[in-house]
Structures are given as C-alpha cells and as structure tokens.
Amino acid sequence: MERNLSFDTEGLEKIAVHLGWAQLEMFADEVDKVQVMAAGDDSSVEDLRIAVKDGCLTVEQPQYGLSLNIMECRWLQVCVRVPSQWKGDIALSTLSGLLSARKLCAKSLSLETVSGDLHAVRICAADASLKTVGGDMRGEQLTAESLNVRSVSGDTALDALSVKSLKCTSVSGEQTYNMACAFEKVDVTAVSGNVIITAPVEAMDVSLRSISGRVRTEGVNIREGDGVPSVRVTGVTADLKLISIKD
C-alpha cells in the first residue's frame, strides 16, 4: 500500500518525523511542496499519522508499532522530499530503522536513532545534532555553526566537516572526524573507543589525554592562546590521534 501527501511550505516552520522500526529517508529536491511518501503493508501505512499543526508537519508511527515484530509481514518505508529553498527546523528519529538525510538545509537539525544506522550527506544547519545508541553513523559534507555528536556503542565516521564548533561523546565506538577547513573548537570524549581527528591546520591549542591509551600527534604545531583552533580530547582506554593534513 502507498500514501502520497503534499503540503504547502507557507507558514511551515518545522518538520518532525518519529518512527519505530520503519526506514526513513529525507532529502531536498526541486519541488514546490513538501511531499510525504509512505509504502508498506496495509496496516502500517494506514496507521501512520501525518498532520500539520501550529506550523509543524508531524509524521509518526503509533506507539504500539514500536514493539511490533517486523518479521510478522510488517514493513514500512517513509520518504520526505522538501523544496530546496525551504529552511525550517528538522527533527528526525527512528528506533531500529535506517535513517538517511541528504541535501538538507535547516536552521536546527536533529537526527537520532537507537539501533538503526544513520547516514547524513550534504547537510547544512546553524545547529546540528546527530545521535545513535548502537547504530553506526556516517556523514559527509556537513556544514554547521555547532555540531553535537553522541554515540554509545556505534562507530562514527564524519568526513568533510565544515563546522566552527564540534562536540562529540562516545562510550565504546570508534570515532573518526575529518575537518575540511579551519575551525574554532573541537571537544571529544571517549571511554574505550579510539579517536582519530584530521584537520588542514598546523597550529592548534591541543590537549590529548587518555588514562591507559596511546596519544599521538602528526604534523601538529602545538600553541597556546587565542587565535588558534582549540582541540580537547579525553579518553580512558582509547587511543587518540590528531593529524595535521597540509594542503
């Protein structure tokens, strides 16, 4: 079964999609209206709640759907397509379903999964937040004033980052962050997962501390004071590495 709905962007300030086991994709395209497309078994598609209220378009699976066994002939995929020029707030979340976001530009952006993987490509936002518990996180060409990343056991790999401030927290997942340009501050905390940061900057105010893990820098000119990017990385058993990539 399929459902296809369209919504005007006039007065639309936010899009919020909250799903359980369903797969979610959202991207920007050359369209005039916001389009919500759902495909799946009859019950799952019919039960999907789609409505606009107080300037917010909300798409939700009912609460009972969060505990359904997806092997019992239940399946659901939701795709949201927005006009390229629309720049409101975006909040997307799934429990176990894959979450994919691309070519989005928002004031505030939140992407969150529990066990599902998270993919983000060509994202632009003033404030952005990426969160997973056990799912892996992959991102490329992410631009933001402030980017907050949180993961428990999933691996995180973010490439071509253009951010002023990056704050990351992980318990056991591997973390890799490749900065595309100069930045102001990077703050990373890890327990047992390893951390690798690369940046096209030589001079940095650096503090790398791990209780029992190895700490390394490559090509970095460590300086203190204002006027240079700040990098603070703390680990327990994690290995920490900061690499300066010259142009």
Short mmCIF file of N, CA and C in Angstrom, two decimals, residues 49-215:
data_model
loop_
_atom_site.label_atom_id
_atom_site.label_comp_id
_atom_site.label_asym_id
_atom_site.label_seq_id
_atom_site.Cartn_x
_atom_site.Cartn_y
_atom_site.Cartn_z
N ARG A 49 0.54 8.41 11.20
CA ARG A 49 -0.11 9.69 11.46
C ARG A 49 0.65 10.81 10.75
N ILE A 50 -0.05 11.54 9.90
CA ILE A 50 0.56 12.63 9.14
C ILE A 50 -0.35 13.84 9.27
N ALA A 51 0.16 14.93 9.84
CA ALA A 51 -0.68 16.10 10.07
C ALA A 51 0.17 17.35 10.25
N VAL A 52 -0.45 18.50 9.95
CA VAL A 52 0.19 19.80 10.18
C VAL A 52 -0.58 20.53 11.27
N LYS A 53 0.15 21.02 12.27
CA LYS A 53 -0.47 21.77 13.35
C LYS A 53 0.52 22.79 13.89
N ASP A 54 0.06 24.04 14.02
CA ASP A 54 0.89 25.12 14.57
C ASP A 54 2.22 25.24 13.85
N GLY A 55 2.19 25.15 12.53
CA GLY A 55 3.40 25.34 11.74
C GLY A 55 4.35 24.17 11.72
N CYS A 56 3.93 23.01 12.24
CA CYS A 56 4.79 21.83 12.29
C CYS A 56 4.13 20.66 11.57
N LEU A 57 4.83 20.10 10.60
CA LEU A 57 4.39 18.88 9.93
C LEU A 57 4.95 17.69 10.70
N THR A 58 4.05 16.84 11.20
CA THR A 58 4.46 15.70 12.01
C THR A 58 4.07 14.39 11.33
N VAL A 59 5.02 13.47 11.27
CA VAL A 59 4.80 12.13 10.74
C VAL A 59 5.21 11.15 11.84
N GLU A 60 4.28 10.29 12.27
CA GLU A 60 4.56 9.42 13.40
C GLU A 60 3.98 8.02 13.20
N GLN A 61 4.73 7.03 13.68
CA GLN A 61 4.16 5.70 13.87
C GLN A 61 3.48 5.66 15.22
N PRO A 62 2.34 4.97 15.35
CA PRO A 62 1.69 4.86 16.66
C PRO A 62 2.58 4.13 17.65
N GLN A 63 2.38 4.40 18.93
CA GLN A 63 3.25 3.85 19.96
C GLN A 63 3.28 2.33 19.96
N TYR A 64 2.14 1.71 19.71
CA TYR A 64 2.13 0.25 19.74
C TYR A 64 2.99 -0.34 18.64
N GLY A 65 3.21 0.43 17.59
CA GLY A 65 4.03 -0.06 16.48
C GLY A 65 5.49 -0.18 16.83
N LEU A 66 5.92 0.45 17.94
CA LEU A 66 7.32 0.41 18.30
C LEU A 66 7.76 -0.97 18.76
N SER A 67 6.82 -1.79 19.24
CA SER A 67 7.17 -3.10 19.77
C SER A 67 6.78 -4.25 18.85
N LEU A 68 6.30 -3.92 17.66
CA LEU A 68 5.88 -4.98 16.75
C LEU A 68 7.07 -5.79 16.24
N ASN A 69 6.85 -7.04 16.02
CA ASN A 69 7.86 -7.89 15.42
C ASN A 69 7.82 -7.68 13.91
N ILE A 70 8.89 -7.12 13.36
CA ILE A 70 8.87 -6.76 11.94
C ILE A 70 8.92 -8.00 11.04
N MET A 71 9.15 -9.17 11.63
CA MET A 71 9.15 -10.37 10.82
C MET A 71 7.73 -10.86 10.53
N GLU A 72 6.74 -10.28 11.20
CA GLU A 72 5.36 -10.71 11.02
C GLU A 72 4.70 -9.95 9.86
N CYS A 73 5.33 -10.02 8.71
CA CYS A 73 4.79 -9.43 7.48
C CYS A 73 4.52 -7.93 7.62
N ARG A 74 5.31 -7.25 8.43
CA ARG A 74 5.15 -5.81 8.57
C ARG A 74 6.36 -5.12 7.95
N TRP A 75 6.10 -4.12 7.11
CA TRP A 75 7.21 -3.34 6.58
C TRP A 75 6.70 -1.95 6.25
N LEU A 76 7.60 -0.98 6.35
CA LEU A 76 7.21 0.41 6.11
C LEU A 76 8.44 1.24 5.76
N GLN A 77 8.32 2.00 4.70
CA GLN A 77 9.35 2.95 4.29
C GLN A 77 8.71 4.32 4.13
N VAL A 78 9.33 5.33 4.70
CA VAL A 78 8.81 6.69 4.62
C VAL A 78 9.86 7.58 3.97
N CYS A 79 9.43 8.35 2.98
CA CYS A 79 10.31 9.28 2.28
C CYS A 79 9.69 10.68 2.34
N VAL A 80 10.47 11.64 2.76
CA VAL A 80 10.01 13.04 2.81
C VAL A 80 10.90 13.86 1.89
N ARG A 81 10.27 14.52 0.93
CA ARG A 81 11.00 15.36 -0.02
C ARG A 81 10.59 16.81 0.19
N VAL A 82 11.57 17.69 0.38
CA VAL A 82 11.27 19.09 0.67
C VAL A 82 11.86 19.98 -0.42
N PRO A 83 11.27 21.15 -0.66
CA PRO A 83 11.83 22.10 -1.62
C PRO A 83 13.23 22.54 -1.19
N SER A 84 14.11 22.70 -2.15
CA SER A 84 15.50 23.07 -1.85
C SER A 84 15.60 24.39 -1.11
N GLN A 85 14.65 25.31 -1.37
CA GLN A 85 14.71 26.63 -0.75
C GLN A 85 14.10 26.67 0.65
N TRP A 86 13.46 25.60 1.08
CA TRP A 86 12.85 25.59 2.42
C TRP A 86 13.92 25.40 3.48
N LYS A 87 13.91 26.25 4.50
CA LYS A 87 14.93 26.21 5.55
C LYS A 87 14.28 26.38 6.92
N GLY A 88 13.58 25.38 7.37
CA GLY A 88 12.98 25.40 8.70
C GLY A 88 13.75 24.52 9.66
N ASP A 89 13.11 24.10 10.73
CA ASP A 89 13.71 23.18 11.69
C ASP A 89 13.35 21.74 11.31
N ILE A 90 14.29 20.82 11.52
CA ILE A 90 14.08 19.42 11.15
C ILE A 90 14.45 18.53 12.34
N ALA A 91 13.54 17.61 12.69
CA ALA A 91 13.81 16.63 13.76
C ALA A 91 13.37 15.26 13.26
N LEU A 92 14.33 14.36 13.06
CA LEU A 92 14.05 13.02 12.54
C LEU A 92 14.55 11.98 13.54
N SER A 93 13.76 10.93 13.76
CA SER A 93 14.20 9.88 14.68
C SER A 93 13.59 8.54 14.30
N THR A 94 14.35 7.48 14.54
CA THR A 94 13.86 6.11 14.39
C THR A 94 14.39 5.30 15.57
N LEU A 95 13.76 4.14 15.81
CA LEU A 95 14.30 3.22 16.81
C LEU A 95 15.29 2.26 16.15
N SER A 96 14.81 1.39 15.29
CA SER A 96 15.69 0.41 14.65
C SER A 96 15.82 0.61 13.15
N GLY A 97 15.04 1.50 12.58
CA GLY A 97 15.09 1.72 11.14
C GLY A 97 16.25 2.58 10.71
N LEU A 98 16.74 2.35 9.49
CA LEU A 98 17.78 3.18 8.89
C LEU A 98 17.27 4.60 8.71
N LEU A 99 18.10 5.58 9.08
CA LEU A 99 17.75 6.98 8.89
C LEU A 99 18.75 7.59 7.92
N SER A 100 18.24 8.14 6.82
CA SER A 100 19.09 8.73 5.80
C SER A 100 18.63 10.15 5.51
N ALA A 101 19.55 11.11 5.55
CA ALA A 101 19.24 12.51 5.26
C ALA A 101 20.29 13.06 4.31
N ARG A 102 19.84 13.81 3.29
CA ARG A 102 20.80 14.37 2.33
C ARG A 102 20.27 15.65 1.71
N LYS A 103 21.21 16.51 1.40
CA LYS A 103 20.94 17.78 0.71
C LYS A 103 19.94 18.66 1.48
N LEU A 104 20.00 18.61 2.80
CA LEU A 104 19.08 19.39 3.62
C LEU A 104 19.76 20.64 4.15
N CYS A 105 19.01 21.73 4.20
CA CYS A 105 19.49 22.98 4.78
C CYS A 105 18.45 23.44 5.80
N ALA A 106 18.85 23.58 7.06
CA ALA A 106 17.89 23.86 8.13
C ALA A 106 18.46 24.86 9.12
N LYS A 107 17.56 25.46 9.89
CA LYS A 107 18.01 26.30 11.00
C LYS A 107 18.55 25.41 12.11
N SER A 108 17.72 24.45 12.52
CA SER A 108 18.10 23.49 13.54
C SER A 108 17.83 22.09 13.01
N LEU A 109 18.80 21.19 13.15
CA LEU A 109 18.67 19.83 12.60
C LEU A 109 19.00 18.81 13.67
N SER A 110 18.10 17.84 13.87
CA SER A 110 18.33 16.76 14.82
C SER A 110 18.05 15.43 14.14
N LEU A 111 19.05 14.54 14.12
CA LEU A 111 18.92 13.19 13.57
C LEU A 111 19.26 12.21 14.68
N GLU A 112 18.35 11.26 14.93
CA GLU A 112 18.55 10.38 16.08
C GLU A 112 18.02 8.97 15.80
N THR A 113 18.82 7.96 16.15
CA THR A 113 18.39 6.56 16.07
C THR A 113 18.81 5.84 17.35
N VAL A 114 18.21 4.67 17.57
CA VAL A 114 18.63 3.83 18.69
C VAL A 114 19.56 2.74 18.17
N SER A 115 19.02 1.76 17.46
CA SER A 115 19.86 0.70 16.91
C SER A 115 20.02 0.80 15.40
N GLY A 116 19.27 1.68 14.76
CA GLY A 116 19.38 1.85 13.32
C GLY A 116 20.60 2.67 12.95
N ASP A 117 21.12 2.45 11.74
CA ASP A 117 22.25 3.23 11.25
C ASP A 117 21.77 4.62 10.82
N LEU A 118 22.71 5.57 10.84
CA LEU A 118 22.39 6.96 10.47
C LEU A 118 23.35 7.41 9.38
N HIS A 119 22.79 7.89 8.26
CA HIS A 119 23.59 8.41 7.16
C HIS A 119 23.19 9.86 6.88
N ALA A 120 24.17 10.75 6.80
CA ALA A 120 23.89 12.17 6.53
C ALA A 120 24.90 12.68 5.51
N VAL A 121 24.40 13.26 4.41
CA VAL A 121 25.26 13.75 3.34
C VAL A 121 24.79 15.12 2.88
N ARG A 122 25.72 16.04 2.74
CA ARG A 122 25.44 17.39 2.24
C ARG A 122 24.37 18.07 3.09
N ILE A 123 24.69 18.19 4.37
CA ILE A 123 23.78 18.80 5.33
C ILE A 123 24.30 20.18 5.74
N CYS A 124 23.40 21.15 5.83
CA CYS A 124 23.76 22.50 6.25
C CYS A 124 22.78 22.96 7.32
N ALA A 125 23.29 23.42 8.46
CA ALA A 125 22.42 23.87 9.55
C ALA A 125 23.19 24.80 10.47
N ALA A 126 22.47 25.69 11.13
CA ALA A 126 23.11 26.53 12.13
C ALA A 126 23.53 25.67 13.32
N ASP A 127 22.59 24.88 13.83
CA ASP A 127 22.87 23.94 14.91
C ASP A 127 22.44 22.55 14.48
N ALA A 128 23.34 21.58 14.59
CA ALA A 128 23.04 20.21 14.16
C ALA A 128 23.39 19.23 15.27
N SER A 129 22.57 18.18 15.39
CA SER A 129 22.78 17.15 16.40
C SER A 129 22.58 15.78 15.78
N LEU A 130 23.56 14.89 15.96
CA LEU A 130 23.50 13.52 15.46
C LEU A 130 23.66 12.58 16.65
N LYS A 131 22.71 11.65 16.83
CA LYS A 131 22.76 10.77 17.99
C LYS A 131 22.39 9.34 17.60
N THR A 132 23.15 8.37 18.11
CA THR A 132 22.80 6.95 17.99
C THR A 132 23.15 6.26 19.31
N VAL A 133 22.55 5.10 19.53
CA VAL A 133 22.92 4.28 20.68
C VAL A 133 23.81 3.13 20.20
N GLY A 134 23.24 2.23 19.40
CA GLY A 134 24.02 1.11 18.90
C GLY A 134 24.25 1.14 17.40
N GLY A 135 23.63 2.07 16.72
CA GLY A 135 23.78 2.15 15.27
C GLY A 135 25.06 2.86 14.87
N ASP A 136 25.54 2.56 13.65
CA ASP A 136 26.71 3.24 13.11
C ASP A 136 26.29 4.56 12.47
N MET A 137 27.20 5.52 12.50
CA MET A 137 26.91 6.85 11.98
C MET A 137 27.93 7.19 10.89
N ARG A 138 27.40 7.61 9.72
CA ARG A 138 28.26 8.01 8.61
C ARG A 138 27.80 9.36 8.10
N GLY A 139 28.74 10.27 7.87
CA GLY A 139 28.38 11.59 7.38
C GLY A 139 29.43 12.15 6.45
N GLU A 140 29.00 13.00 5.53
CA GLU A 140 29.92 13.61 4.58
C GLU A 140 29.38 14.98 4.16
N GLN A 141 30.28 15.94 4.07
CA GLN A 141 29.95 17.31 3.68
C GLN A 141 28.88 17.89 4.61
N LEU A 142 29.23 17.95 5.88
CA LEU A 142 28.35 18.50 6.89
C LEU A 142 28.83 19.90 7.26
N THR A 143 27.95 20.88 7.16
CA THR A 143 28.28 22.27 7.45
C THR A 143 27.38 22.79 8.57
N ALA A 144 28.00 23.36 9.61
CA ALA A 144 27.21 23.85 10.75
C ALA A 144 28.04 24.82 11.58
N GLU A 145 27.34 25.73 12.25
CA GLU A 145 28.00 26.57 13.24
C GLU A 145 28.41 25.69 14.42
N SER A 146 27.48 24.85 14.86
CA SER A 146 27.72 23.97 16.00
C SER A 146 27.20 22.57 15.68
N LEU A 147 28.04 21.55 15.86
CA LEU A 147 27.66 20.16 15.62
C LEU A 147 27.90 19.35 16.88
N ASN A 148 26.84 18.68 17.34
CA ASN A 148 26.91 17.84 18.53
C ASN A 148 26.69 16.39 18.12
N VAL A 149 27.63 15.51 18.47
CA VAL A 149 27.56 14.10 18.09
C VAL A 149 27.62 13.24 19.35
N ARG A 150 26.65 12.31 19.47
CA ARG A 150 26.63 11.41 20.63
C ARG A 150 26.38 9.98 20.17
N SER A 151 27.18 9.05 20.70
CA SER A 151 27.03 7.64 20.36
C SER A 151 27.44 6.80 21.57
N VAL A 152 26.79 5.64 21.73
CA VAL A 152 27.16 4.76 22.83
C VAL A 152 28.12 3.68 22.33
N SER A 153 27.62 2.75 21.51
CA SER A 153 28.48 1.67 21.04
C SER A 153 28.66 1.66 19.53
N GLY A 154 27.97 2.50 18.82
CA GLY A 154 28.11 2.53 17.37
C GLY A 154 29.36 3.27 16.93
N ASP A 155 29.87 2.92 15.74
CA ASP A 155 31.02 3.61 15.17
C ASP A 155 30.57 4.89 14.48
N THR A 156 31.44 5.90 14.50
CA THR A 156 31.13 7.19 13.89
C THR A 156 32.25 7.58 12.93
N ALA A 157 31.88 7.94 11.70
CA ALA A 157 32.85 8.41 10.71
C ALA A 157 32.25 9.59 9.97
N LEU A 158 32.78 10.78 10.21
CA LEU A 158 32.28 12.00 9.58
C LEU A 158 33.40 12.63 8.77
N ASP A 159 33.12 12.88 7.50
CA ASP A 159 34.13 13.36 6.56
C ASP A 159 33.72 14.72 6.00
N ALA A 160 34.72 15.52 5.62
CA ALA A 160 34.48 16.84 5.02
C ALA A 160 33.60 17.71 5.91
N LEU A 161 34.03 17.86 7.15
CA LEU A 161 33.29 18.67 8.12
C LEU A 161 33.69 20.14 8.01
N SER A 162 32.69 21.00 7.88
CA SER A 162 32.92 22.45 7.90
C SER A 162 32.11 23.02 9.06
N VAL A 163 32.70 23.00 10.23
CA VAL A 163 31.99 23.43 11.44
C VAL A 163 32.90 24.35 12.26
N LYS A 164 32.28 25.26 12.99
CA LYS A 164 33.04 26.11 13.90
C LYS A 164 33.29 25.39 15.22
N SER A 165 32.25 24.71 15.71
CA SER A 165 32.36 24.01 16.99
C SER A 165 31.87 22.58 16.85
N LEU A 166 32.70 21.62 17.29
CA LEU A 166 32.35 20.20 17.22
C LEU A 166 32.49 19.60 18.61
N LYS A 167 31.40 19.00 19.12
CA LYS A 167 31.42 18.34 20.41
C LYS A 167 30.94 16.91 20.25
N CYS A 168 31.75 15.94 20.68
CA CYS A 168 31.45 14.53 20.44
C CYS A 168 31.65 13.72 21.72
N THR A 169 30.73 12.77 21.93
CA THR A 169 30.80 11.89 23.08
C THR A 169 30.51 10.46 22.64
N SER A 170 31.35 9.51 23.09
CA SER A 170 31.15 8.11 22.75
C SER A 170 31.64 7.24 23.90
N VAL A 171 31.03 6.05 24.04
CA VAL A 171 31.46 5.12 25.08
C VAL A 171 32.44 4.10 24.52
N SER A 172 32.00 3.31 23.53
CA SER A 172 32.89 2.26 23.02
C SER A 172 33.06 2.28 21.51
N GLY A 173 32.40 3.15 20.81
CA GLY A 173 32.50 3.17 19.36
C GLY A 173 33.77 3.85 18.86
N GLU A 174 34.20 3.47 17.66
CA GLU A 174 35.32 4.13 17.00
C GLU A 174 34.85 5.48 16.46
N GLN A 175 35.70 6.51 16.59
CA GLN A 175 35.34 7.84 16.13
C GLN A 175 36.39 8.37 15.16
N THR A 176 35.94 8.82 13.98
CA THR A 176 36.83 9.44 13.00
C THR A 176 36.19 10.72 12.51
N TYR A 177 36.93 11.83 12.63
CA TYR A 177 36.43 13.13 12.20
C TYR A 177 37.46 13.79 11.30
N ASN A 178 37.06 14.09 10.07
CA ASN A 178 37.94 14.74 9.11
C ASN A 178 37.44 16.15 8.83
N MET A 179 38.18 17.13 9.32
CA MET A 179 37.79 18.52 9.14
C MET A 179 38.19 19.00 7.75
N ALA A 180 37.29 19.75 7.10
CA ALA A 180 37.56 20.23 5.74
C ALA A 180 38.20 21.60 5.73
N CYS A 181 38.09 22.35 6.83
CA CYS A 181 38.61 23.72 6.86
C CYS A 181 38.92 24.09 8.31
N ALA A 182 39.38 25.32 8.49
CA ALA A 182 39.70 25.80 9.83
C ALA A 182 38.46 25.81 10.71
N PHE A 183 38.67 25.66 12.00
CA PHE A 183 37.57 25.59 12.96
C PHE A 183 37.97 26.37 14.21
N GLU A 184 37.03 26.50 15.15
CA GLU A 184 37.32 27.20 16.39
C GLU A 184 37.58 26.25 17.55
N LYS A 185 36.74 25.19 17.66
CA LYS A 185 36.86 24.31 18.81
C LYS A 185 36.39 22.90 18.50
N VAL A 186 37.15 21.92 18.96
CA VAL A 186 36.76 20.51 18.90
C VAL A 186 36.92 19.93 20.30
N ASP A 187 35.86 19.30 20.78
CA ASP A 187 35.86 18.70 22.13
C ASP A 187 35.31 17.28 22.01
N VAL A 188 36.17 16.28 22.25
CA VAL A 188 35.79 14.87 22.08
C VAL A 188 36.05 14.10 23.38
N THR A 189 35.08 13.28 23.76
CA THR A 189 35.23 12.42 24.94
C THR A 189 34.94 10.98 24.53
N ALA A 190 35.83 10.06 24.90
CA ALA A 190 35.65 8.64 24.57
C ALA A 190 36.08 7.81 25.77
N VAL A 191 35.44 6.64 25.94
CA VAL A 191 35.83 5.74 27.02
C VAL A 191 36.82 4.71 26.48
N SER A 192 36.32 3.77 25.67
CA SER A 192 37.20 2.72 25.15
C SER A 192 37.37 2.78 23.64
N GLY A 193 36.57 3.56 22.97
CA GLY A 193 36.68 3.65 21.52
C GLY A 193 37.83 4.56 21.11
N ASN A 194 38.48 4.26 19.99
CA ASN A 194 39.59 5.07 19.52
C ASN A 194 39.09 6.31 18.79
N VAL A 195 39.92 7.35 18.79
CA VAL A 195 39.55 8.62 18.19
C VAL A 195 40.64 9.07 17.23
N ILE A 196 40.24 9.41 15.99
CA ILE A 196 41.17 9.97 15.01
C ILE A 196 40.57 11.26 14.48
N ILE A 197 41.34 12.34 14.53
CA ILE A 197 40.91 13.64 14.01
C ILE A 197 41.95 14.13 13.02
N THR A 198 41.51 14.54 11.83
CA THR A 198 42.41 15.16 10.86
C THR A 198 41.90 16.56 10.56
N ALA A 199 42.84 17.48 10.32
CA ALA A 199 42.47 18.87 10.05
C ALA A 199 43.52 19.53 9.17
N PRO A 200 43.11 20.43 8.25
CA PRO A 200 44.06 21.13 7.39
C PRO A 200 44.66 22.34 8.09
N VAL A 201 45.04 22.16 9.35
CA VAL A 201 45.57 23.24 10.17
C VAL A 201 46.80 22.72 10.90
N GLU A 202 47.88 23.51 10.94
CA GLU A 202 49.09 23.08 11.63
C GLU A 202 49.10 23.54 13.08
N ALA A 203 48.84 24.83 13.31
CA ALA A 203 48.91 25.39 14.65
C ALA A 203 47.59 25.18 15.38
N MET A 204 47.64 24.48 16.51
CA MET A 204 46.44 24.22 17.31
C MET A 204 46.79 24.23 18.80
N ASP A 205 45.84 24.67 19.59
CA ASP A 205 45.94 24.59 21.05
C ASP A 205 45.39 23.22 21.45
N VAL A 206 46.28 22.30 21.81
CA VAL A 206 45.92 20.89 21.91
C VAL A 206 46.05 20.35 23.33
N SER A 207 45.06 19.53 23.71
CA SER A 207 45.13 18.75 24.93
C SER A 207 44.56 17.37 24.63
N LEU A 208 45.44 16.35 24.59
CA LEU A 208 45.03 14.96 24.36
C LEU A 208 45.39 14.15 25.61
N ARG A 209 44.38 13.58 26.25
CA ARG A 209 44.64 12.84 27.48
C ARG A 209 43.87 11.53 27.49
N SER A 210 44.59 10.43 27.73
CA SER A 210 43.98 9.11 27.86
C SER A 210 44.67 8.38 29.00
N ILE A 211 43.90 7.75 29.88
CA ILE A 211 44.47 7.12 31.08
C ILE A 211 45.41 5.98 30.71
N SER A 212 44.95 5.06 29.86
CA SER A 212 45.80 3.92 29.50
C SER A 212 45.98 3.76 28.00
N GLY A 213 45.37 4.62 27.21
CA GLY A 213 45.51 4.54 25.77
C GLY A 213 46.70 5.34 25.26
N ARG A 214 47.05 5.13 24.00
CA ARG A 214 48.16 5.85 23.39
C ARG A 214 47.68 7.19 22.84
N VAL A 215 48.57 8.18 22.89
CA VAL A 215 48.26 9.52 22.41
C VAL A 215 49.31 9.93 21.39
#
